[in-house]
Amino acid sequence: MIPCRDGDRLQDYLDGLLPESEHRALRTHLERCDACRSELALYERLLERLDAIPIRDPGVALTERILDRVVPSRVRARWTSAIGWSYTAVSSALTFVLISWMARPGTSAWLESRFADLYFQYTSEAIFTLHTLTAALLQVGDGWGLLGVIGERALPLVRAFALPLASPMVVGISSLAAVTAALLLAWLSPHSLTSRILRKGERNVEVVGF
Ligand SMILES: [Zn+2]
């Protein structure tokens, strides 16, 4: 049988995607074209078979199995509770240390002078920045000169922002937060060492239900 070029439109015909006039024309064409008629019959049989295939709902059991592959639920519960308790303990200890430190007689005076210094520094840096931007706007003709001016003027600002990092307390708390975040991220990563160790010895998920 010679293939017919109208055969290309049969799928759209079945899906009802053809405009009304084309649909009617193809129906008339089908009455006298054997090639298209037999192709249409094939399509219809295929669709019938596809409709007959039952759709299996994997349900919540599959989700639970996939999650269990990442981290088994018992381990998950244990880790969540361990992290919760550690976080509570660490934050309580830090709060205690912070309050003790602030309650010391010398601290209040130190903080006041520190804040006064910082306030003065930030204000002057803000004025500096404003001044720099104004100067930069005036020198807008020279691109590299502009960058140079900004870099030169921004350096004290960077230093001012770096000043709090000189305090061991700030560095300690920031480092602890960073380490905790890194550990949490590593633990959540499916390729991490912990996950691999936890997964060891478990069999593979053989059937994914969809
Ligand atoms: Zn045809």
PDB file of C-alpha atoms and ligand atoms in Angstrom:
ATOM      1  CA  MET A   1       0.000   0.000   0.000  1.00  0.00           C
ATOM      2  CA  ILE A   2       1.396   3.422  -0.915  1.00  0.00           C
ATOM      3  CA  PRO A   3       1.683   5.648   2.173  1.00  0.00           C
ATOM      4  CA  CYS A   4      -0.536   8.708   1.960  1.00  0.00           C
ATOM      5  CA  ARG A   5       0.632  12.148   3.063  1.00  0.00           C
ATOM      6  CA  ASP A   6      -2.697  12.732   4.829  1.00  0.00           C
ATOM      7  CA  GLY A   7      -1.598  10.023   7.251  1.00  0.00           C
ATOM      8  CA  ASP A   8       0.447  12.671   9.107  1.00  0.00           C
ATOM      9  CA  ARG A   9      -2.736  14.296  10.313  1.00  0.00           C
ATOM     10  CA  LEU A  10      -4.418  11.145  11.635  1.00  0.00           C
ATOM     11  CA  GLN A  11      -3.165  11.581  15.196  1.00  0.00           C
ATOM     12  CA  ASP A  12      -4.475  15.156  15.326  1.00  0.00           C
ATOM     13  CA  TYR A  13      -7.724  13.864  13.804  1.00  0.00           C
ATOM     14  CA  LEU A  14      -8.106  11.328  16.605  1.00  0.00           C
ATOM     15  CA  ASP A  15      -7.179  13.888  19.252  1.00  0.00           C
ATOM     16  CA  GLY A  16      -9.757  16.333  17.837  1.00  0.00           C
ATOM     17  CA  LEU A  17      -7.068  18.944  17.198  1.00  0.00           C
ATOM     18  CA  LEU A  18      -7.949  19.647  13.562  1.00  0.00           C
ATOM     19  CA  PRO A  19     -10.095  22.631  12.600  1.00  0.00           C
ATOM     20  CA  GLU A  20     -13.703  21.680  11.783  1.00  0.00           C
ATOM     21  CA  SER A  21     -13.289  22.028   7.985  1.00  0.00           C
ATOM     22  CA  GLU A  22     -10.070  19.902   7.912  1.00  0.00           C
ATOM     23  CA  HIS A  23     -11.669  17.320  10.172  1.00  0.00           C
ATOM     24  CA  ARG A  24     -14.607  16.960   7.794  1.00  0.00           C
ATOM     25  CA  ALA A  25     -12.306  16.832   4.746  1.00  0.00           C
ATOM     26  CA  LEU A  26     -10.170  14.079   6.304  1.00  0.00           C
ATOM     27  CA  ARG A  27     -13.279  12.058   7.188  1.00  0.00           C
ATOM     28  CA  THR A  28     -14.382  12.203   3.550  1.00  0.00           C
ATOM     29  CA  HIS A  29     -10.807  11.305   2.506  1.00  0.00           C
ATOM     30  CA  LEU A  30     -10.820   8.268   4.813  1.00  0.00           C
ATOM     31  CA  GLU A  31     -13.823   6.839   2.999  1.00  0.00           C
ATOM     32  CA  ARG A  32     -11.827   6.395  -0.180  1.00  0.00           C
ATOM     33  CA  CYS A  33      -8.180   6.037   1.053  1.00  0.00           C
ATOM     34  CA  ASP A  34      -7.245   2.485   2.133  1.00  0.00           C
ATOM     35  CA  ALA A  35      -3.800   3.519   3.416  1.00  0.00           C
ATOM     36  CA  CYS A  36      -5.216   6.120   5.814  1.00  0.00           C
ATOM     37  CA  ARG A  37      -8.048   3.836   6.915  1.00  0.00           C
ATOM     38  CA  SER A  38      -5.746   1.008   7.896  1.00  0.00           C
ATOM     39  CA  GLU A  39      -3.380   3.424   9.654  1.00  0.00           C
ATOM     40  CA  LEU A  40      -6.319   4.864  11.578  1.00  0.00           C
ATOM     41  CA  ALA A  41      -7.374   1.351  12.580  1.00  0.00           C
ATOM     42  CA  LEU A  42      -3.828   0.751  13.900  1.00  0.00           C
ATOM     43  CA  TYR A  43      -3.925   3.958  15.913  1.00  0.00           C
ATOM     44  CA  GLU A  44      -7.292   3.021  17.382  1.00  0.00           C
ATOM     45  CA  ARG A  45      -6.050  -0.415  18.387  1.00  0.00           C
ATOM     46  CA  LEU A  46      -2.977   1.094  20.003  1.00  0.00           C
ATOM     47  CA  LEU A  47      -5.088   3.591  21.958  1.00  0.00           C
ATOM     48  CA  GLU A  48      -7.428   0.818  23.068  1.00  0.00           C
ATOM     49  CA  ARG A  49      -4.476  -1.189  24.392  1.00  0.00           C
ATOM     50  CA  LEU A  50      -3.055   1.840  26.168  1.00  0.00           C
ATOM     51  CA  ASP A  51      -6.417   2.521  27.791  1.00  0.00           C
ATOM     52  CA  ALA A  52      -6.579  -1.089  28.980  1.00  0.00           C
ATOM     53  CA  ILE A  53      -3.316  -0.793  30.956  1.00  0.00           C
ATOM     54  CA  PRO A  54      -4.206  -0.270  34.613  1.00  0.00           C
ATOM     55  CA  ILE A  55      -2.674   2.791  36.268  1.00  0.00           C
ATOM     56  CA  ARG A  56      -1.012   1.773  39.493  1.00  0.00           C
ATOM     57  CA  ASP A  57      -0.920   4.296  42.292  1.00  0.00           C
ATOM     58  CA  PRO A  58       2.316   3.815  44.242  1.00  0.00           C
ATOM     59  CA  GLY A  59       0.731   5.504  47.277  1.00  0.00           C
ATOM     60  CA  VAL A  60       2.494   6.769  50.378  1.00  0.00           C
ATOM     61  CA  ALA A  61       4.407   3.504  50.804  1.00  0.00           C
ATOM     62  CA  LEU A  62       6.694   4.422  47.877  1.00  0.00           C
ATOM     63  CA  THR A  63       7.431   7.887  49.289  1.00  0.00           C
ATOM     64  CA  GLU A  64       8.291   6.273  52.606  1.00  0.00           C
ATOM     65  CA  ARG A  65      10.562   3.737  50.875  1.00  0.00           C
ATOM     66  CA  ILE A  66      12.382   6.444  48.895  1.00  0.00           C
ATOM     67  CA  LEU A  67      12.862   8.532  52.041  1.00  0.00           C
ATOM     68  CA  ASP A  68      14.060   5.428  53.844  1.00  0.00           C
ATOM     69  CA  ARG A  69      16.677   4.940  51.121  1.00  0.00           C
ATOM     70  CA  VAL A  70      18.018   8.428  51.819  1.00  0.00           C
ATOM     71  CA  VAL A  71      17.923   8.144  55.601  1.00  0.00           C
ATOM     72  CA  PRO A  72      16.031   5.360  57.399  1.00  0.00           C
ATOM     73  CA  SER A  73      13.113   6.744  59.442  1.00  0.00           C
ATOM     74  CA  ARG A  74      14.461   5.499  62.778  1.00  0.00           C
ATOM     75  CA  VAL A  75      17.801   7.189  62.109  1.00  0.00           C
ATOM     76  CA  ARG A  76      16.008  10.295  60.851  1.00  0.00           C
ATOM     77  CA  ALA A  77      13.984  10.555  64.069  1.00  0.00           C
ATOM     78  CA  ARG A  78      17.080   9.948  66.212  1.00  0.00           C
ATOM     79  CA  TRP A  79      19.133  12.557  64.321  1.00  0.00           C
ATOM     80  CA  THR A  80      16.348  15.140  64.379  1.00  0.00           C
ATOM     81  CA  SER A  81      16.010  14.756  68.129  1.00  0.00           C
ATOM     82  CA  ALA A  82      19.821  14.787  68.628  1.00  0.00           C
ATOM     83  CA  ILE A  83      20.181  17.969  66.547  1.00  0.00           C
ATOM     84  CA  GLY A  84      17.260  19.564  68.382  1.00  0.00           C
ATOM     85  CA  TRP A  85      18.764  18.810  71.806  1.00  0.00           C
ATOM     86  CA  SER A  86      22.275  19.889  70.771  1.00  0.00           C
ATOM     87  CA  TYR A  87      20.942  23.131  69.355  1.00  0.00           C
ATOM     88  CA  THR A  88      18.992  23.812  72.557  1.00  0.00           C
ATOM     89  CA  ALA A  89      22.022  23.009  74.718  1.00  0.00           C
ATOM     90  CA  VAL A  90      24.434  25.124  72.649  1.00  0.00           C
ATOM     91  CA  SER A  91      22.101  28.105  72.435  1.00  0.00           C
ATOM     92  CA  SER A  92      21.365  27.929  76.187  1.00  0.00           C
ATOM     93  CA  ALA A  93      25.093  27.818  76.956  1.00  0.00           C
ATOM     94  CA  LEU A  94      25.784  30.745  74.602  1.00  0.00           C
ATOM     95  CA  THR A  95      22.934  32.780  76.096  1.00  0.00           C
ATOM     96  CA  PHE A  96      24.291  32.039  79.591  1.00  0.00           C
ATOM     97  CA  VAL A  97      27.803  33.113  78.570  1.00  0.00           C
ATOM     98  CA  LEU A  98      26.499  36.255  76.866  1.00  0.00           C
ATOM     99  CA  ILE A  99      24.351  37.272  79.860  1.00  0.00           C
ATOM    100  CA  SER A 100      27.211  36.569  82.318  1.00  0.00           C
ATOM    101  CA  TRP A 101      29.539  38.629  80.189  1.00  0.00           C
ATOM    102  CA  MET A 102      27.072  41.520  79.933  1.00  0.00           C
ATOM    103  CA  ALA A 103      26.410  41.401  83.686  1.00  0.00           C
ATOM    104  CA  ARG A 104      30.102  42.001  84.477  1.00  0.00           C
ATOM    105  CA  PRO A 105      30.703  45.523  85.818  1.00  0.00           C
ATOM    106  CA  GLY A 106      33.320  46.424  83.204  1.00  0.00           C
ATOM    107  CA  THR A 107      31.294  45.231  80.229  1.00  0.00           C
ATOM    108  CA  SER A 108      28.707  47.982  80.196  1.00  0.00           C
ATOM    109  CA  ALA A 109      31.337  50.751  80.066  1.00  0.00           C
ATOM    110  CA  TRP A 110      33.329  48.812  77.440  1.00  0.00           C
ATOM    111  CA  LEU A 111      30.237  48.305  75.301  1.00  0.00           C
ATOM    112  CA  GLU A 112      29.273  51.975  75.584  1.00  0.00           C
ATOM    113  CA  SER A 113      32.662  53.174  74.412  1.00  0.00           C
ATOM    114  CA  ARG A 114      32.702  50.471  71.732  1.00  0.00           C
ATOM    115  CA  PHE A 115      29.284  51.467  70.431  1.00  0.00           C
ATOM    116  CA  ALA A 116      30.243  55.129  70.511  1.00  0.00           C
ATOM    117  CA  ASP A 117      33.390  54.310  68.499  1.00  0.00           C
ATOM    118  CA  LEU A 118      31.425  52.190  66.042  1.00  0.00           C
ATOM    119  CA  TYR A 119      28.707  54.801  65.688  1.00  0.00           C
ATOM    120  CA  PHE A 120      31.304  57.460  64.992  1.00  0.00           C
ATOM    121  CA  GLN A 121      33.121  55.220  62.518  1.00  0.00           C
ATOM    122  CA  TYR A 122      30.002  54.148  60.616  1.00  0.00           C
ATOM    123  CA  THR A 123      28.726  57.731  60.428  1.00  0.00           C
ATOM    124  CA  SER A 124      32.006  58.989  59.042  1.00  0.00           C
ATOM    125  CA  GLU A 125      32.110  56.063  56.594  1.00  0.00           C
ATOM    126  CA  ALA A 126      28.574  56.922  55.458  1.00  0.00           C
ATOM    127  CA  ILE A 127      29.609  60.520  54.867  1.00  0.00           C
ATOM    128  CA  PHE A 128      32.724  59.228  53.077  1.00  0.00           C
ATOM    129  CA  THR A 129      30.597  56.992  50.834  1.00  0.00           C
ATOM    130  CA  LEU A 130      28.239  59.823  50.013  1.00  0.00           C
ATOM    131  CA  HIS A 131      31.202  62.010  49.234  1.00  0.00           C
ATOM    132  CA  THR A 132      32.770  59.277  47.076  1.00  0.00           C
ATOM    133  CA  LEU A 133      29.591  58.760  45.103  1.00  0.00           C
ATOM    134  CA  THR A 134      29.301  62.488  44.499  1.00  0.00           C
ATOM    135  CA  ALA A 135      32.946  62.657  43.420  1.00  0.00           C
ATOM    136  CA  ALA A 136      32.456  59.579  41.207  1.00  0.00           C
ATOM    137  CA  LEU A 137      29.424  61.147  39.548  1.00  0.00           C
ATOM    138  CA  LEU A 138      31.496  64.209  38.795  1.00  0.00           C
ATOM    139  CA  GLN A 139      34.284  62.075  37.262  1.00  0.00           C
ATOM    140  CA  VAL A 140      31.947  59.852  35.290  1.00  0.00           C
ATOM    141  CA  GLY A 141      33.862  60.460  32.058  1.00  0.00           C
ATOM    142  CA  ASP A 142      36.796  58.245  33.043  1.00  0.00           C
ATOM    143  CA  GLY A 143      35.674  54.631  33.639  1.00  0.00           C
ATOM    144  CA  TRP A 144      38.813  53.186  35.274  1.00  0.00           C
ATOM    145  CA  GLY A 145      39.365  56.352  37.298  1.00  0.00           C
ATOM    146  CA  LEU A 146      35.848  55.876  38.652  1.00  0.00           C
ATOM    147  CA  LEU A 147      36.570  52.283  39.763  1.00  0.00           C
ATOM    148  CA  GLY A 148      39.850  53.405  41.326  1.00  0.00           C
ATOM    149  CA  VAL A 149      38.148  56.169  43.281  1.00  0.00           C
ATOM    150  CA  ILE A 150      35.441  53.789  44.525  1.00  0.00           C
ATOM    151  CA  GLY A 151      38.034  51.159  45.528  1.00  0.00           C
ATOM    152  CA  GLU A 152      40.172  53.710  47.340  1.00  0.00           C
ATOM    153  CA  ARG A 153      37.244  55.172  49.268  1.00  0.00           C
ATOM    154  CA  ALA A 154      35.561  51.822  49.996  1.00  0.00           C
ATOM    155  CA  LEU A 155      38.610  50.370  51.762  1.00  0.00           C
ATOM    156  CA  PRO A 156      37.982  52.108  55.144  1.00  0.00           C
ATOM    157  CA  LEU A 157      34.331  50.999  54.916  1.00  0.00           C
ATOM    158  CA  VAL A 158      35.394  47.364  54.477  1.00  0.00           C
ATOM    159  CA  ARG A 159      37.743  47.771  57.434  1.00  0.00           C
ATOM    160  CA  ALA A 160      34.910  49.225  59.537  1.00  0.00           C
ATOM    161  CA  PHE A 161      32.682  46.251  58.744  1.00  0.00           C
ATOM    162  CA  ALA A 162      35.540  43.898  59.573  1.00  0.00           C
ATOM    163  CA  LEU A 163      36.035  45.536  62.991  1.00  0.00           C
ATOM    164  CA  PRO A 164      33.362  43.482  64.846  1.00  0.00           C
ATOM    165  CA  LEU A 165      35.202  40.370  63.625  1.00  0.00           C
ATOM    166  CA  ALA A 166      38.080  41.333  65.896  1.00  0.00           C
ATOM    167  CA  SER A 167      35.939  40.376  68.905  1.00  0.00           C
ATOM    168  CA  PRO A 168      36.581  36.729  69.906  1.00  0.00           C
ATOM    169  CA  MET A 169      32.929  36.387  70.953  1.00  0.00           C
ATOM    170  CA  VAL A 170      31.641  37.386  67.505  1.00  0.00           C
ATOM    171  CA  VAL A 171      34.194  35.154  65.764  1.00  0.00           C
ATOM    172  CA  GLY A 172      33.313  32.247  68.092  1.00  0.00           C
ATOM    173  CA  ILE A 173      29.569  32.504  67.546  1.00  0.00           C
ATOM    174  CA  SER A 174      29.933  33.029  63.776  1.00  0.00           C
ATOM    175  CA  SER A 175      32.313  30.075  63.416  1.00  0.00           C
ATOM    176  CA  LEU A 176      30.016  27.850  65.466  1.00  0.00           C
ATOM    177  CA  ALA A 177      27.045  28.854  63.309  1.00  0.00           C
ATOM    178  CA  ALA A 178      29.054  28.244  60.121  1.00  0.00           C
ATOM    179  CA  VAL A 179      30.251  24.808  61.299  1.00  0.00           C
ATOM    180  CA  THR A 180      26.713  23.822  62.369  1.00  0.00           C
ATOM    181  CA  ALA A 181      25.310  24.937  58.995  1.00  0.00           C
ATOM    182  CA  ALA A 182      28.064  23.058  57.104  1.00  0.00           C
ATOM    183  CA  LEU A 183      27.471  19.871  59.108  1.00  0.00           C
ATOM    184  CA  LEU A 184      23.717  20.131  58.578  1.00  0.00           C
ATOM    185  CA  LEU A 185      24.205  20.603  54.826  1.00  0.00           C
ATOM    186  CA  ALA A 186      26.640  17.687  54.657  1.00  0.00           C
ATOM    187  CA  TRP A 187      24.165  15.526  56.558  1.00  0.00           C
ATOM    188  CA  LEU A 188      21.309  16.489  54.231  1.00  0.00           C
ATOM    189  CA  SER A 189      23.361  15.776  51.086  1.00  0.00           C
ATOM    190  CA  PRO A 190      22.394  12.396  49.595  1.00  0.00           C
ATOM    191  CA  HIS A 191      26.013  11.727  48.592  1.00  0.00           C
ATOM    192  CA  SER A 192      27.518  12.465  51.965  1.00  0.00           C
ATOM    193  CA  LEU A 193      29.638   9.955  53.838  1.00  0.00           C
ATOM    194  CA  THR A 194      27.100   9.679  56.677  1.00  0.00           C
ATOM    195  CA  SER A 195      24.281   8.897  54.245  1.00  0.00           C
ATOM    196  CA  ARG A 196      26.449   6.302  52.502  1.00  0.00           C
ATOM    197  CA  ILE A 197      27.289   4.640  55.800  1.00  0.00           C
ATOM    198  CA  LEU A 198      23.619   4.686  56.800  1.00  0.00           C
ATOM    199  CA  ARG A 199      22.630   3.170  53.452  1.00  0.00           C
ATOM    200  CA  LYS A 200      25.212   0.408  53.558  1.00  0.00           C
ATOM    201  CA  GLY A 201      23.771  -3.066  53.769  1.00  0.00           C
ATOM    202  CA  GLU A 202      20.309  -2.069  52.598  1.00  0.00           C
ATOM    203  CA  ARG A 203      19.002  -3.613  49.420  1.00  0.00           C
ATOM    204  CA  ASN A 204      18.152  -1.529  46.386  1.00  0.00           C
ATOM    205  CA  VAL A 205      14.669  -0.307  45.590  1.00  0.00           C
ATOM    206  CA  GLU A 206      13.904  -2.669  42.747  1.00  0.00           C
ATOM    207  CA  VAL A 207      10.497  -1.492  41.620  1.00  0.00           C
ATOM    208  CA  VAL A 208       9.469   2.100  41.246  1.00  0.00           C
ATOM    209  CA  GLY A 209       5.706   1.876  41.013  1.00  0.00           C
ATOM    210  CA  PHE A 210       5.010   4.244  38.122  1.00  0.00           C
TER     211      PHE A 210
HETATM  212 ZN    ZN B   1      -4.928   8.959   2.673  1.00  0.00          ZN
END
